[in-house]
Amino acid sequence: MSRNSENIEVVVLGGGYGGVKAANRLARRAGVSVTLVNPRPDFVERIRLHQLVTGSDDAVEDFGEVLGGNVRLVVDTATLIAHAERRVSLAGGGTLVYDHLVYAVGSGASAPGVPGAAGFAHTVADLDGARRLRSTLAETPATAPVTVVGAGLTGVETAAELAEAGRHVTLVCGGVLGPSLHARGRRPVARRLAALGVRVLEGAGTRVTEVTRDAVRLADGRDVTGAVTVWTAGFRVPDLAARSGLSTDAHGRLVTDPTLTSVDDDRIVAAGDAGVITGRPFRMSCQAAVQLGTGAADTILRRIAGKSPAPVRLLFAGQCLSLGREQGVTQFSYPDDRVNALHLSGRPAAGVKEIACRSTLRQLVAGARKAGSRAVREDGSGPRRNVPA
C-alpha cells in the first residue's frame, strides 16, 4: 500500500539506459508517481563515450528528450537505502520515501589493483573520465604514443577511434584480442586494427603489472612506453546495495530472483549492470539494460495490479563494435548470448553499429513521449516537480 492513499511512489536510482526505460514505462500508469535520481542533469550515451574522446560525438542528451515529463528528476546521488523504512538518503541531505524502488545505479571503471594505475591511467567508462582523457589528449603531441589496456569491446573501440584520428596506439590485451567474440569474428577486428596501425600485444605475458607516468610494465618484463595510458579492463558497480545491507554477489551486484526482485525485499527490483539474477549472470551491456529496464517496470506494475510477476527473459542478437567511423564488426549470437561463427565486417558493420546506437536512443525518446511532456531540470523550468524532503 502506498504512503499516499492517492499515489504509489516509485523511486528509480540511476538515469542510464535501464533506469530511464523503467521510469518512462512506470510513469505511463495512472496513480503511479515516479522520481528518478541521477548524479548529473543530462543523459549519457555510454555506448558513444569512445567517440567523445576524439570529438566525433559528445555522448550526451538532455533528459528532456529521453525522460517523460511525468517523471520527477532529482539531480543527486543516493547514499543509503533504508529498506525497512522504504527511504532513500541523498548526498545533498534530502530523503525520498518509496513504495517500490528500481535499483539501476549502473557500473563504472573497475579499480585495477595494479600499482600506479589509479594515478596515471585514464578511463572511458563514464562521462567525466572520457572528458578528462579528451582534455589530456588535446594537450599531448599527436605523435606521442598512446597505450590502451584491455582488449574487450571498449578497449578495441577506443584503440581504433584513436588510431583513426592519427594517434600511435598500442593495444595491450592481457590475453586474447576480443575475448567475448567468436574466433572468426576476431579476425576482421585484427585486420582492421593492423590497417589502422595499431600495435596489438596478445598472450598471457601481456598482463599489466605496473603503470608509470610514461609506460606500462607487462608480466613478461617488457615495458611499453606511452605518453597516455587508457585503462579499459573491466567494470565495477557502486557499493550502495552492500552498504545498505542488501544481498550482493562477489562483484557487488544486487542479487535478485528471476523477476528482478531483490532476494531480501520484494519492494526493490534491479535493472542494468548493478543487478544479477541468481544463477543467471548476464553480460553487462546496453542491450541487456534496456530489456532489464522494461522487465523491472513490468514486475512492479504486476505487483501494483495484485498479480504475480513473471520471470524476465533476456534475448540477445549479438555484439556490435565500431572500428573507427568507417569500419566495424557485428558478431552474431544465439538468443542466450552465446556467440556463433556468423559475423559482418567492414562498412556494413559500421552501419549496423550506428543503427543500434540511434535506435536505442529512439526507444528512450519514444518512451518519454508516452510518459508525458518534456522533463525539466532542477532550475524549475517546465512542469513543477517534487523536491526531496
Coordinates of C-alpha atoms in Angstrom, one line a residue:
M1 CA 0.0 0.0 0.0
S2 CA 1.3 3.5 -0.8
R3 CA 2.2 6.0 1.9
N4 CA -0.1 8.3 -0.1
S5 CA -3.7 7.0 -0.5
E6 CA -3.8 8.5 -4.0
N7 CA -0.5 7.7 -5.5
I8 CA 2.0 4.9 -5.4
E9 CA 5.5 6.3 -5.1
V10 CA 8.3 4.7 -7.2
V11 CA 11.9 5.8 -6.9
V12 CA 14.4 4.9 -9.7
L13 CA 18.0 5.2 -8.7
G14 CA 20.1 5.8 -11.8
G15 CA 19.4 7.5 -15.1
G16 CA 21.2 5.2 -17.5
Y17 CA 19.6 3.0 -20.2
G18 CA 17.8 0.7 -17.7
G19 CA 16.7 3.4 -15.3
V20 CA 15.3 5.7 -18.0
K21 CA 13.5 2.8 -19.7
A22 CA 11.9 1.7 -16.4
A23 CA 11.0 5.2 -15.3
N24 CA 9.2 6.0 -18.5
R25 CA 7.3 2.7 -18.5
L26 CA 6.1 3.1 -14.9
A27 CA 5.1 6.8 -15.4
R28 CA 2.6 5.8 -18.0
R29 CA 0.4 4.1 -15.4
A30 CA -2.3 6.3 -13.7
G31 CA -1.8 6.5 -9.9
V32 CA 1.9 5.9 -10.1
S33 CA 4.3 8.8 -9.3
V34 CA 7.9 8.2 -10.4
T35 CA 11.0 10.0 -9.2
L36 CA 14.3 9.4 -10.9
V37 CA 17.6 10.2 -9.1
N38 CA 20.7 10.7 -11.1
P39 CA 24.0 12.4 -10.2
R40 CA 24.1 14.6 -13.3
P41 CA 21.4 16.6 -15.2
D42 CA 22.0 15.0 -18.6
F43 CA 21.6 11.5 -20.0
V44 CA 24.9 9.9 -21.0
E45 CA 25.1 7.8 -24.2
R46 CA 27.6 5.5 -22.7
I47 CA 28.0 3.5 -25.9
R48 CA 29.4 6.6 -27.6
L49 CA 32.0 7.6 -24.9
H50 CA 34.9 6.4 -27.1
Q51 CA 33.6 8.8 -29.7
L52 CA 33.6 11.7 -27.2
V53 CA 37.4 11.1 -26.7
T54 CA 38.1 12.0 -30.3
G55 CA 35.3 14.6 -30.7
S56 CA 33.0 12.7 -33.2
D57 CA 30.1 12.8 -30.7
D58 CA 29.5 14.5 -27.3
A59 CA 27.8 11.4 -25.9
V60 CA 25.2 13.5 -24.0
E61 CA 21.5 14.1 -24.5
D62 CA 19.2 16.4 -22.5
F63 CA 17.0 14.4 -20.1
G64 CA 14.1 16.4 -21.6
E65 CA 14.5 14.3 -24.7
V66 CA 14.6 10.9 -23.2
L67 CA 12.7 11.2 -19.9
G68 CA 8.9 11.8 -19.8
G69 CA 7.5 14.9 -18.1
N70 CA 5.5 12.6 -15.8
V71 CA 8.9 11.6 -14.2
R72 CA 10.3 13.8 -11.5
L73 CA 14.0 14.3 -12.0
V74 CA 16.2 14.8 -8.9
V75 CA 19.8 15.6 -9.6
D76 CA 21.6 14.0 -6.6
T77 CA 23.2 10.8 -5.5
A78 CA 21.7 8.1 -3.3
T79 CA 23.9 7.3 -0.3
L80 CA 21.8 4.8 1.6
I81 CA 18.7 2.7 1.1
A82 CA 16.9 2.2 4.4
H83 CA 14.7 -0.6 3.0
A84 CA 12.9 -1.4 6.2
E85 CA 11.6 2.1 6.3
R86 CA 11.4 2.4 2.5
R87 CA 13.5 5.5 2.5
V88 CA 16.5 6.7 0.4
S89 CA 19.1 9.2 1.8
L90 CA 20.7 11.6 -0.7
A91 CA 24.1 13.1 -0.7
G92 CA 22.5 16.6 -0.8
G93 CA 20.9 16.0 2.5
G94 CA 17.4 15.1 1.4
T95 CA 15.4 11.9 1.6
L96 CA 12.9 10.2 -0.6
V97 CA 10.2 7.7 0.5
Y98 CA 9.0 5.0 -1.8
D99 CA 6.5 2.2 -2.2
H100 CA 8.7 0.5 -4.8
L101 CA 12.3 1.1 -5.8
V102 CA 14.2 0.4 -9.0
Y103 CA 17.9 -0.1 -8.4
A104 CA 19.6 1.0 -11.6
V105 CA 22.8 2.6 -10.4
G106 CA 24.9 1.1 -13.3
S107 CA 28.6 0.5 -13.4
G108 CA 31.9 2.3 -13.8
A109 CA 35.6 1.7 -14.4
S110 CA 37.0 -1.1 -12.3
A111 CA 39.7 -0.5 -9.7
P112 CA 42.7 -2.0 -11.4
G113 CA 44.5 -3.0 -8.3
V114 CA 47.7 -2.5 -10.3
P115 CA 50.4 -0.2 -8.9
G116 CA 50.3 3.2 -10.5
A117 CA 47.1 2.7 -12.4
A118 CA 44.9 4.9 -10.2
G119 CA 47.4 7.8 -10.5
F120 CA 48.5 7.5 -14.2
A121 CA 45.8 5.7 -16.2
H122 CA 42.7 7.3 -17.8
T123 CA 39.3 5.6 -18.2
V124 CA 36.4 5.9 -20.7
A125 CA 33.8 4.1 -18.6
D126 CA 32.0 7.3 -17.6
L127 CA 31.5 10.8 -18.9
D128 CA 33.9 12.6 -16.5
G129 CA 36.7 10.1 -17.3
A130 CA 36.2 10.3 -21.1
R131 CA 36.2 14.1 -20.9
R132 CA 39.4 14.1 -18.8
L133 CA 41.0 11.8 -21.4
R134 CA 40.0 14.1 -24.3
S135 CA 41.4 17.1 -22.5
T136 CA 44.7 15.2 -21.8
L137 CA 45.0 14.1 -25.4
A138 CA 44.4 17.7 -26.6
E139 CA 47.5 18.7 -24.6
T140 CA 49.6 15.8 -25.8
P141 CA 51.5 15.9 -29.1
A142 CA 49.8 14.0 -31.9
T143 CA 53.0 12.0 -32.4
A144 CA 53.2 10.8 -28.8
P145 CA 52.3 7.1 -28.3
V146 CA 49.1 6.1 -26.5
T147 CA 48.6 2.8 -24.7
V148 CA 45.2 1.2 -24.3
V149 CA 45.0 -1.6 -21.7
G150 CA 42.2 -4.1 -22.2
A151 CA 41.0 -5.8 -25.4
G152 CA 37.3 -6.1 -24.7
L153 CA 34.8 -4.2 -26.8
T154 CA 35.6 -0.9 -25.0
G155 CA 39.3 -1.2 -25.4
V156 CA 39.1 -2.2 -29.1
E157 CA 36.7 0.6 -30.0
T158 CA 38.8 3.1 -28.1
A159 CA 42.1 2.0 -29.8
A160 CA 40.5 2.1 -33.2
E161 CA 39.0 5.5 -32.7
L162 CA 42.3 7.0 -31.5
A163 CA 44.3 5.4 -34.3
E164 CA 41.8 6.6 -37.0
A165 CA 42.3 10.1 -35.5
G166 CA 46.1 9.8 -36.2
R167 CA 47.4 8.6 -32.8
H168 CA 50.1 5.9 -32.5
V169 CA 48.3 3.3 -30.4
T170 CA 49.4 0.1 -28.7
L171 CA 46.6 -2.2 -27.5
V172 CA 47.7 -4.4 -24.6
C173 CA 45.3 -7.3 -24.4
G174 CA 46.3 -9.1 -21.2
G175 CA 45.2 -12.2 -23.0
V176 CA 43.3 -12.7 -26.3
L177 CA 42.0 -9.9 -28.5
G178 CA 38.2 -9.6 -28.2
P179 CA 37.6 -12.4 -25.7
S180 CA 33.8 -12.1 -26.0
L181 CA 33.9 -12.6 -29.8
H182 CA 34.0 -15.9 -31.7
A183 CA 37.4 -16.8 -33.1
R184 CA 36.2 -16.0 -36.6
G185 CA 34.9 -12.6 -35.5
R186 CA 38.3 -11.7 -34.1
R187 CA 40.0 -12.0 -37.5
P188 CA 38.4 -8.9 -39.1
V189 CA 39.0 -7.0 -35.9
A190 CA 42.7 -7.8 -36.0
R191 CA 42.9 -6.9 -39.7
R192 CA 41.2 -3.5 -39.2
L193 CA 43.5 -2.7 -36.2
A194 CA 46.5 -3.6 -38.3
A195 CA 45.3 -1.4 -41.1
L196 CA 44.9 1.5 -38.7
G197 CA 48.5 0.9 -37.5
V198 CA 47.5 -0.3 -34.0
R199 CA 50.2 -2.4 -32.4
V200 CA 48.4 -5.4 -30.7
L201 CA 50.1 -7.2 -27.9
E202 CA 48.4 -10.6 -27.0
G203 CA 49.2 -13.5 -24.7
A204 CA 49.4 -14.3 -21.0
G205 CA 52.6 -12.3 -20.7
T206 CA 50.8 -9.1 -21.7
R207 CA 49.0 -8.7 -18.4
V208 CA 49.9 -5.3 -17.0
T209 CA 51.7 -5.4 -13.6
E210 CA 52.5 -1.7 -13.2
V211 CA 51.7 1.7 -14.7
T212 CA 54.0 4.7 -14.6
R213 CA 53.8 8.2 -16.0
D214 CA 55.2 7.2 -19.3
A215 CA 54.9 3.4 -19.6
V216 CA 53.2 0.2 -18.5
R217 CA 55.1 -2.9 -17.4
L218 CA 54.0 -6.3 -18.6
A219 CA 54.1 -9.7 -16.8
D220 CA 56.8 -10.9 -19.2
G221 CA 59.0 -8.0 -18.1
R222 CA 58.6 -5.7 -21.1
D223 CA 58.0 -2.0 -20.8
V224 CA 55.6 -0.4 -23.2
T225 CA 56.1 3.3 -23.5
G226 CA 53.3 5.7 -23.9
A227 CA 52.6 9.4 -23.1
V228 CA 49.0 8.5 -22.2
T229 CA 47.6 5.2 -20.8
V230 CA 43.9 4.3 -21.1
W231 CA 42.6 1.6 -18.8
T232 CA 39.5 -0.3 -20.2
A233 CA 39.9 -3.6 -18.4
G234 CA 36.7 -4.4 -16.5
F235 CA 33.8 -2.6 -14.8
R236 CA 32.6 -2.4 -11.2
V237 CA 29.3 -1.4 -9.7
P238 CA 28.7 1.1 -6.8
D239 CA 28.6 -0.4 -3.3
L240 CA 25.2 1.2 -2.5
A241 CA 23.4 -2.1 -2.1
A242 CA 26.1 -3.7 0.1
R243 CA 26.3 -0.5 2.2
S244 CA 22.5 -0.7 2.6
G245 CA 22.6 -4.3 4.0
L246 CA 21.2 -5.9 0.8
S247 CA 22.5 -9.2 -0.6
T248 CA 25.1 -8.8 -3.3
D249 CA 27.3 -11.1 -5.2
A250 CA 31.1 -11.2 -5.2
H251 CA 31.1 -8.2 -7.7
G252 CA 28.8 -6.1 -5.5
R253 CA 25.7 -6.5 -7.7
L254 CA 22.3 -6.7 -6.1
V255 CA 21.2 -10.3 -6.0
T256 CA 17.7 -10.9 -7.4
D257 CA 15.3 -13.7 -8.3
P258 CA 14.2 -14.3 -12.0
T259 CA 11.7 -11.4 -11.7
L260 CA 14.5 -9.0 -10.9
T261 CA 13.2 -8.7 -7.3
S262 CA 15.8 -8.4 -4.5
V263 CA 16.1 -11.6 -2.6
D264 CA 15.8 -9.5 0.6
D265 CA 12.9 -7.2 -0.2
D266 CA 10.1 -7.6 -2.8
R267 CA 9.7 -3.8 -2.9
I268 CA 13.1 -3.5 -4.6
V269 CA 13.9 -4.5 -8.2
A270 CA 17.1 -4.2 -10.2
A271 CA 17.7 -3.1 -13.8
G272 CA 21.0 -2.9 -15.6
D273 CA 24.6 -3.7 -14.7
A274 CA 24.2 -3.3 -10.9
G275 CA 21.9 -6.4 -10.5
V276 CA 22.3 -10.1 -11.1
I277 CA 19.8 -12.8 -11.4
T278 CA 20.6 -15.8 -9.1
G279 CA 22.3 -18.5 -11.2
R280 CA 21.8 -16.4 -14.4
P281 CA 24.6 -13.8 -14.8
F282 CA 24.3 -11.7 -17.9
R283 CA 26.8 -9.7 -19.8
M284 CA 26.9 -6.0 -18.8
S285 CA 25.7 -4.2 -21.8
C286 CA 23.3 -1.6 -23.2
Q287 CA 21.5 -4.5 -24.9
A288 CA 20.7 -6.1 -21.6
A289 CA 20.0 -2.9 -19.7
V290 CA 17.1 -1.7 -22.0
Q291 CA 15.4 -5.2 -21.6
L292 CA 16.0 -5.2 -17.9
G293 CA 14.5 -1.7 -17.5
T294 CA 11.3 -3.0 -19.2
G295 CA 11.3 -6.1 -17.1
A296 CA 11.8 -4.2 -13.8
A297 CA 8.9 -1.9 -14.6
D298 CA 6.7 -4.8 -15.5
T299 CA 7.5 -6.6 -12.3
I300 CA 6.4 -3.5 -10.3
L301 CA 3.3 -2.9 -12.4
R302 CA 2.2 -6.5 -11.9
R303 CA 2.6 -6.3 -8.2
I304 CA 0.6 -3.0 -8.1
A305 CA -2.1 -4.8 -10.0
G306 CA -2.2 -7.6 -7.5
K307 CA -0.6 -10.1 -9.9
S308 CA 2.4 -12.3 -9.6
P309 CA 5.4 -11.0 -11.6
A310 CA 6.7 -13.2 -14.4
P311 CA 10.4 -14.2 -14.8
V312 CA 12.3 -11.9 -17.1
R313 CA 13.6 -13.4 -20.3
L314 CA 16.6 -11.7 -22.0
L315 CA 17.1 -12.2 -25.7
F316 CA 20.4 -11.2 -27.4
A317 CA 21.2 -10.6 -31.0
G318 CA 24.9 -10.2 -30.9
Q319 CA 27.7 -7.6 -30.3
C320 CA 28.3 -4.5 -32.4
L321 CA 31.6 -2.7 -32.3
S322 CA 32.9 0.2 -34.3
L323 CA 36.4 0.2 -35.5
G324 CA 36.7 3.9 -36.2
R325 CA 34.0 5.8 -38.1
E326 CA 34.3 3.8 -41.4
Q327 CA 34.6 0.2 -40.4
G328 CA 33.1 -2.2 -37.8
V329 CA 32.3 -5.8 -36.9
T330 CA 29.0 -7.3 -35.9
Q331 CA 29.3 -10.5 -34.0
F332 CA 26.0 -12.5 -34.1
S333 CA 24.9 -14.7 -31.2
Y334 CA 22.3 -17.1 -30.1
P335 CA 19.4 -15.7 -28.1
D336 CA 21.2 -16.7 -24.8
D337 CA 24.2 -14.5 -25.8
R338 CA 26.5 -17.4 -26.8
V339 CA 28.3 -16.2 -29.9
N340 CA 28.4 -18.1 -33.1
A341 CA 30.6 -18.1 -36.2
L342 CA 28.4 -15.6 -38.1
H343 CA 29.7 -12.1 -38.3
L344 CA 29.6 -9.0 -40.5
S345 CA 32.6 -6.7 -41.1
G346 CA 33.6 -3.5 -42.9
R347 CA 31.4 -0.6 -43.7
P348 CA 28.1 -2.6 -43.4
A349 CA 29.0 -3.5 -39.8
A350 CA 29.8 0.1 -39.1
G351 CA 26.3 0.9 -40.3
V352 CA 24.8 -1.7 -38.1
K353 CA 26.6 -0.3 -35.1
E354 CA 25.4 3.3 -35.8
I355 CA 21.8 2.0 -36.4
A356 CA 22.0 0.2 -33.0
C357 CA 23.1 3.4 -31.2
R358 CA 20.5 5.5 -32.8
S359 CA 17.6 3.0 -32.4
T360 CA 18.4 2.7 -28.7
L361 CA 18.2 6.4 -28.2
R362 CA 14.9 6.4 -30.3
Q363 CA 13.5 3.8 -27.9
L364 CA 14.1 6.1 -25.0
V365 CA 12.7 9.1 -26.8
A366 CA 9.5 7.2 -27.8
G367 CA 9.1 6.1 -24.1
A368 CA 9.4 9.7 -23.0
R369 CA 6.6 10.8 -25.3
K370 CA 4.4 8.1 -23.9
A371 CA 5.2 9.2 -20.4
G372 CA 4.2 12.8 -20.9
S373 CA 5.7 16.0 -22.0
R374 CA 9.3 17.1 -21.6
A375 CA 11.1 16.5 -18.3
V376 CA 12.6 19.5 -16.6
R377 CA 15.8 20.2 -14.6
E378 CA 16.1 21.5 -11.1
D379 CA 16.2 25.1 -12.2
G380 CA 12.5 24.9 -12.1
S381 CA 11.9 25.4 -15.8
G382 CA 9.0 23.4 -17.2
P383 CA 6.3 21.5 -15.2
R384 CA 6.6 21.6 -11.4
R385 CA 8.5 18.7 -9.8
N386 CA 8.5 17.3 -6.3
V387 CA 11.6 18.1 -4.2
P388 CA 13.2 15.6 -1.8
A389 CA 12.4 16.2 1.8

